[in-house]
Short mmCIF file of C-alpha atoms in Angstrom, two decimals:
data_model
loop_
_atom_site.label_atom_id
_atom_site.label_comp_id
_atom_site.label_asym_id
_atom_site.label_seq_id
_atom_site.Cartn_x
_atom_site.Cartn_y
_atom_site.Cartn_z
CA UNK A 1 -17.09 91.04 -4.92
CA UNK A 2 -17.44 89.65 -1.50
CA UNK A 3 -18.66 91.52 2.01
CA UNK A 4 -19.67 90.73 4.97
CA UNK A 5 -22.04 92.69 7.74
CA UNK A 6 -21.60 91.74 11.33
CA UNK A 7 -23.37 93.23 13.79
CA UNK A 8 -25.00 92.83 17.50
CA UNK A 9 -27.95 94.71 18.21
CA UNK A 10 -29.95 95.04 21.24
CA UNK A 11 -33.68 93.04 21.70
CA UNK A 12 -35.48 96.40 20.79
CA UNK A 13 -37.86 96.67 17.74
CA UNK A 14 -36.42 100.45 17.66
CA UNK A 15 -32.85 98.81 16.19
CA UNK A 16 -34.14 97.42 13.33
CA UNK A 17 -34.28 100.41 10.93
CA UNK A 18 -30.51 100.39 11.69
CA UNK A 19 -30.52 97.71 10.63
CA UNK A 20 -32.16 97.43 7.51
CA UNK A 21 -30.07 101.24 6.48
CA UNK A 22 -26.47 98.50 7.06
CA UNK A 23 -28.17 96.10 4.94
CA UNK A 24 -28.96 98.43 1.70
CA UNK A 25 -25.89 99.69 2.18
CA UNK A 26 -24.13 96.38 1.67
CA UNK A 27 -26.66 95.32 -1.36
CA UNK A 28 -25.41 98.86 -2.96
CA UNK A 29 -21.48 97.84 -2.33
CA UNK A 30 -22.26 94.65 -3.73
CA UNK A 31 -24.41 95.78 -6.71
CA UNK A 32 -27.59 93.53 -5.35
CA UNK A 33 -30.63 93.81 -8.02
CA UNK A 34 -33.72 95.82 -6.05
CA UNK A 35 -35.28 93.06 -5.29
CA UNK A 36 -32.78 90.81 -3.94
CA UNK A 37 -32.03 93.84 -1.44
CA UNK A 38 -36.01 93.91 -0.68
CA UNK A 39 -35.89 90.21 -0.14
CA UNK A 40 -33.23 90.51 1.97
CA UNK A 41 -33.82 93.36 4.00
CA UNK A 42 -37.71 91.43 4.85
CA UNK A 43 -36.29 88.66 5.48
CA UNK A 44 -34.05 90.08 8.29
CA UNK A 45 -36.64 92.69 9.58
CA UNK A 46 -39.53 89.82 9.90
CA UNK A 47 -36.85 87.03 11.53
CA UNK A 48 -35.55 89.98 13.83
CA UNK A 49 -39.54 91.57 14.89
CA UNK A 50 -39.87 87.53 15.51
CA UNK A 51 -37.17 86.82 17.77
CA UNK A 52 -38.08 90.60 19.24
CA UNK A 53 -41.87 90.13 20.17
CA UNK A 54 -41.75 85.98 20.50
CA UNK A 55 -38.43 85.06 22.03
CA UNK A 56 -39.18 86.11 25.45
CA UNK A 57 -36.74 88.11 27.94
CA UNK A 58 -37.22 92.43 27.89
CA UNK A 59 -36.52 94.48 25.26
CA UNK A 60 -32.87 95.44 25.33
CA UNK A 61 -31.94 92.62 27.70
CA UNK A 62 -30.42 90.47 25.06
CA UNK A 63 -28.78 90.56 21.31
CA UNK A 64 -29.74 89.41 18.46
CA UNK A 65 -26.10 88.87 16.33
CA UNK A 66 -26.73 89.34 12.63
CA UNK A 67 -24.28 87.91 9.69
CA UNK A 68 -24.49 89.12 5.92
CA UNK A 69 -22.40 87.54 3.73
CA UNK A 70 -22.51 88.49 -0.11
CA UNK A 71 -20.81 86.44 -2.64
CA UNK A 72 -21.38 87.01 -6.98
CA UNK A 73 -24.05 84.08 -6.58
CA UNK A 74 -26.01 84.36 -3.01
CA UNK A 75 -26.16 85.85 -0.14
CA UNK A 76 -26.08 84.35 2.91
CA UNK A 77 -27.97 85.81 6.03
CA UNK A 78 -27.49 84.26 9.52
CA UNK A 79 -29.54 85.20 12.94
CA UNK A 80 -28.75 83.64 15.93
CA UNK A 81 -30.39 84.50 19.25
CA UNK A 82 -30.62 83.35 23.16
CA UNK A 83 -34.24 83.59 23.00
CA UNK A 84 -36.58 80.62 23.85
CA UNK A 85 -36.17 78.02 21.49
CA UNK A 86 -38.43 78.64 18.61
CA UNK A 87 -38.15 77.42 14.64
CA UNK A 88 -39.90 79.99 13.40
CA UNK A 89 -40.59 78.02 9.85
CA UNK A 90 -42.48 75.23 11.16
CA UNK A 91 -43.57 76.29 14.34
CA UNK A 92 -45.39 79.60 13.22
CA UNK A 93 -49.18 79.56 11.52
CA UNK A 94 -49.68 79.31 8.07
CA UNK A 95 -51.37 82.29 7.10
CA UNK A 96 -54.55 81.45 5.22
CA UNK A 97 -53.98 83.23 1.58
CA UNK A 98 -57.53 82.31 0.36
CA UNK A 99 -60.02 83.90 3.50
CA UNK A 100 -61.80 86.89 2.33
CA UNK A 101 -61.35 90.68 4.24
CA UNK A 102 -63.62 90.13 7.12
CA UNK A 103 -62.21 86.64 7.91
CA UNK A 104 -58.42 86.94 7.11
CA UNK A 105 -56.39 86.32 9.98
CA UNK A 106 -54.24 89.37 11.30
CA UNK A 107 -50.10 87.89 11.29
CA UNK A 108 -48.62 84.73 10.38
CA UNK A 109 -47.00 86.83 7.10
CA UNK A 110 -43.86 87.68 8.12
CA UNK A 111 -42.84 83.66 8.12
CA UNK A 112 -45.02 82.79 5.24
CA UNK A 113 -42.62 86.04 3.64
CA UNK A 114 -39.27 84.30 4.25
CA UNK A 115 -40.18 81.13 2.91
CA UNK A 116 -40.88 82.51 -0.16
CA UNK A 117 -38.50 84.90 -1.00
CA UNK A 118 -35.65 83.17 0.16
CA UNK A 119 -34.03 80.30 -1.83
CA UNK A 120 -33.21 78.19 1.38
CA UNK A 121 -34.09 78.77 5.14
CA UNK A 122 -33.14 76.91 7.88
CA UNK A 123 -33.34 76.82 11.98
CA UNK A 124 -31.43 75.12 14.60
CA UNK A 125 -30.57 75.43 18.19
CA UNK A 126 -26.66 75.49 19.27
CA UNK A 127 -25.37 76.22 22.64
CA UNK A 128 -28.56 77.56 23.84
CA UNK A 129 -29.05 79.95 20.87
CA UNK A 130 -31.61 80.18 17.97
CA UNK A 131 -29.98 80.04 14.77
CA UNK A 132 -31.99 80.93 11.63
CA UNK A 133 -30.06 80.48 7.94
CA UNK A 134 -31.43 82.19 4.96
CA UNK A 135 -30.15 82.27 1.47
CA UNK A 136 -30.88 84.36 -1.22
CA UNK A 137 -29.75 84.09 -4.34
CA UNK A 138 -28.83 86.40 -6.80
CA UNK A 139 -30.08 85.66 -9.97
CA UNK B 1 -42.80 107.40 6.82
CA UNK B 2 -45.90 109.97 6.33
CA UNK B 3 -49.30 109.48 5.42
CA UNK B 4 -50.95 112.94 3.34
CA UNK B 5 -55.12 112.89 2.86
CA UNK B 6 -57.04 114.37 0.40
CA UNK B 7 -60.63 114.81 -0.98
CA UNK B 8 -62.03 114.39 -4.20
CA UNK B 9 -65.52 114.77 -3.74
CA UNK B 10 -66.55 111.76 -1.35
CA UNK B 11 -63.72 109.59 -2.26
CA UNK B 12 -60.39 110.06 0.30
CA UNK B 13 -56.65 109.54 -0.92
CA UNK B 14 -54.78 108.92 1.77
CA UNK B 15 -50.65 108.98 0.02
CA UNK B 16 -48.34 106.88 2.41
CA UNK B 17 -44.74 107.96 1.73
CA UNK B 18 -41.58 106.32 2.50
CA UNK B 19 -40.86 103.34 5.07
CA UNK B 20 -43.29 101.14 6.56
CA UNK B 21 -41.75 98.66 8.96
CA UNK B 22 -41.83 96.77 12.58
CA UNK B 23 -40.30 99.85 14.30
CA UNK B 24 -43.14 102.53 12.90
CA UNK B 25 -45.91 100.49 12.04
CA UNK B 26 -48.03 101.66 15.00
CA UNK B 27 -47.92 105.29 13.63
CA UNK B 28 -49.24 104.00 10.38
CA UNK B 29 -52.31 102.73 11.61
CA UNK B 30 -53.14 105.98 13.83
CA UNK B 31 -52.13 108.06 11.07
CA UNK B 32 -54.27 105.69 8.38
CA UNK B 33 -57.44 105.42 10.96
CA UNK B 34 -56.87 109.42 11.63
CA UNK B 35 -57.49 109.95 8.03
CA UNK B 36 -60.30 108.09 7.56
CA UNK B 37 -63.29 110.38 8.25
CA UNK B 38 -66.77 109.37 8.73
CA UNK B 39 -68.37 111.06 5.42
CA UNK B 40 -66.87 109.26 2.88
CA UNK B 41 -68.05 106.67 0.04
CA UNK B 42 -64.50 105.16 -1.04
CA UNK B 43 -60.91 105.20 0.55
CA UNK B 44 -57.74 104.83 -1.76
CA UNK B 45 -55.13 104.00 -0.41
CA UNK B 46 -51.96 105.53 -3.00
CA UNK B 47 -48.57 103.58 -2.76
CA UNK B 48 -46.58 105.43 -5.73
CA UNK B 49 -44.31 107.24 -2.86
CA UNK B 50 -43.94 104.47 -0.82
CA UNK B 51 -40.34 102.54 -1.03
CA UNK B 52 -40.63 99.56 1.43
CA UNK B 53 -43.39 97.30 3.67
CA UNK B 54 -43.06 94.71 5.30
CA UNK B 55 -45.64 92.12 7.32
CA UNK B 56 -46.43 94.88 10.12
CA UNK B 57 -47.83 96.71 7.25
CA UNK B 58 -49.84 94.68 5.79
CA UNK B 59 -51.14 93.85 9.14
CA UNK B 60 -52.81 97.61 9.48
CA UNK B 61 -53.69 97.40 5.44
CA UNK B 62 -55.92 94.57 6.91
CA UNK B 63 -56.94 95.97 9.88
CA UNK B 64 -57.90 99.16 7.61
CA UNK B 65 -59.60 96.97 4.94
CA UNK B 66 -61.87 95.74 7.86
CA UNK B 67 -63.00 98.77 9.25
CA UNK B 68 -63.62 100.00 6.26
CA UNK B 69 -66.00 96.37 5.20
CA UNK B 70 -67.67 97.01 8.74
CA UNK B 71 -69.25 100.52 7.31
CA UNK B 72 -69.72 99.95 3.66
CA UNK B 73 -66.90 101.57 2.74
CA UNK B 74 -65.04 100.49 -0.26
CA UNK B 75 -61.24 100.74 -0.44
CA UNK B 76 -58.48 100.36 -2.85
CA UNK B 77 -54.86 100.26 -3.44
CA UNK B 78 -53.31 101.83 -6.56
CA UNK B 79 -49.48 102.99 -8.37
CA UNK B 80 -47.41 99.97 -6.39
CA UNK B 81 -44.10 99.99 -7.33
CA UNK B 82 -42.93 96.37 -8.55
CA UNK B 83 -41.30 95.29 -5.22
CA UNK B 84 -44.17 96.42 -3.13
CA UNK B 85 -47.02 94.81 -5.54
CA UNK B 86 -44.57 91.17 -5.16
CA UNK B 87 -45.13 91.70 -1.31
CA UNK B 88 -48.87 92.06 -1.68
CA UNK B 89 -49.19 89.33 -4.16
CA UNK B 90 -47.44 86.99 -1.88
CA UNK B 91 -49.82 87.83 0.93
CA UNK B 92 -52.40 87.01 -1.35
CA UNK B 93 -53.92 90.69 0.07
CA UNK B 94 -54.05 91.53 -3.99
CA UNK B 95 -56.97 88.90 -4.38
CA UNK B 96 -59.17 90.39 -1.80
CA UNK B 97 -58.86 94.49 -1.83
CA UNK B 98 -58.48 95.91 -5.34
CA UNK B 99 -55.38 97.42 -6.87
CA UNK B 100 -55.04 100.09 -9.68
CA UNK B 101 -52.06 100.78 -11.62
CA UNK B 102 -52.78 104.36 -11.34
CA UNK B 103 -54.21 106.66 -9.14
CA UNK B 104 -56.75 107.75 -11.67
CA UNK B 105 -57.87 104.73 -12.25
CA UNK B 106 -58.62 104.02 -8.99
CA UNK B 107 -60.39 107.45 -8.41
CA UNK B 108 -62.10 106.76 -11.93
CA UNK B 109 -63.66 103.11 -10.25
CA UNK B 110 -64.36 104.76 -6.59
CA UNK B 111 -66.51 107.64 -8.04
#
């Protein structure tokens, strides 16, 4: 088996459940185990609410273009954005996992999220665009 | 995503139900805080309904778990389904507020 999602969705945190419904929809097609869909629909909703909230510009003023690609071994999720330039996986703070209740930092999760649930990330910046790669694979 | 209270005796189970993401995590915490009266001893906090979190989530877990620490109040988490309990693992949220396999068991600690 082998499908691909493409879609372009407005700057809005509100188009992200949409999101996310595409996604599972795909894993089911494809037969994803549960949680390589959960990995995979995180890893899109925490990249997306970043480029969202951080990237700069009004809501609904730009798109964010989202690629799925699902092959028997991995799948493949690209996010590319006009946003400010920002590399989300060494530019955001590392959350610290050891603080107790009182002193735990709020954020810095959704990144720390991504990097581990995904087999290989990776950011660049082409023709004026953010471009995050994740991988995920299957087994 | 919907968050239903009860009371057993002093201890409050607030049972969070479906999706809790970016786009509704706002309602979570004003549905969460809502629910958390003044008169109680212990809060759990029952995950067995709910199918997905992500970071935003967590983020009013914390905020919860605080609030709570600032009055005394002890919380838990209990019945996480295996993908959920991963998320809060990797967080590392499962080494400072307590989670149950079971509801009871988490009632059974609070009282």
């Amino acid at each position: 088996m082998s499908g691909t999602l493409h879609l372009r969705v407005p700057n809005r945190i509100e188009e992200l459940p949409g999101v996310s419904e595409a996604v599972e929809a795909l894993g089911s097609e494809e037969g994803w185990a549960q949680d390589v869909t959960y990995a995979i629909v995180l890893g899109l909703e925490e990249v997306a609410t970043n480029v969202v909230r951080h990237g700069g510009g009004e809501p609904g003023s730009s798109e964010i273009e989202i690629e799925v690609s699902s092959s028997d071994d991995e799948v493949r999720i690209e996010v590319r954005d006009s946003g400010r330039a920002f590399d989300p996986f060494h530019e955001a703070p590392e959350p610290d996992l050891d603080a107790a209740v009182q002193d735990r930092e709020i954020g810095g999760l959704g990144v720390h999220f991504v990097k581990v649930l995904m087999d290989e990330t990776s950011y660049g910046r082409e023709g004026g665009r953010n471009h995050v790669t994740m991988v995920k694979r299957r087994s | 995503m919907n968050v239903q209270v009860e009371h057993h005796d002093k201890v409050l189970v607030a049972r969070v139900e479906g999706r809790v993401d970016s786009s509704n995590s706002q309602d979570f915490e004003r549905q969460l805080q809502g629910a958390i009266g003044e008169d109680v001893n212990a809060v759990v906090i029952d995950l067995g309904q709910l199918a997905y979190i992500s970071s935003a989530g967590l983020r009013v877990v914390l905020l919860v778990a605080k609030t709570l620490g600032q009055r005394n109040v002890s919380i838990s988490l209990c019945a996480l389904s295996d993908p959920v309990q991963s998320v809060f693992e990797i967080s590392g949220f499962n080494r400072i507020i307590q989670i149950y396999d079971t509801q009871a068991d988490a009632l059974a600690a609070a009282g």
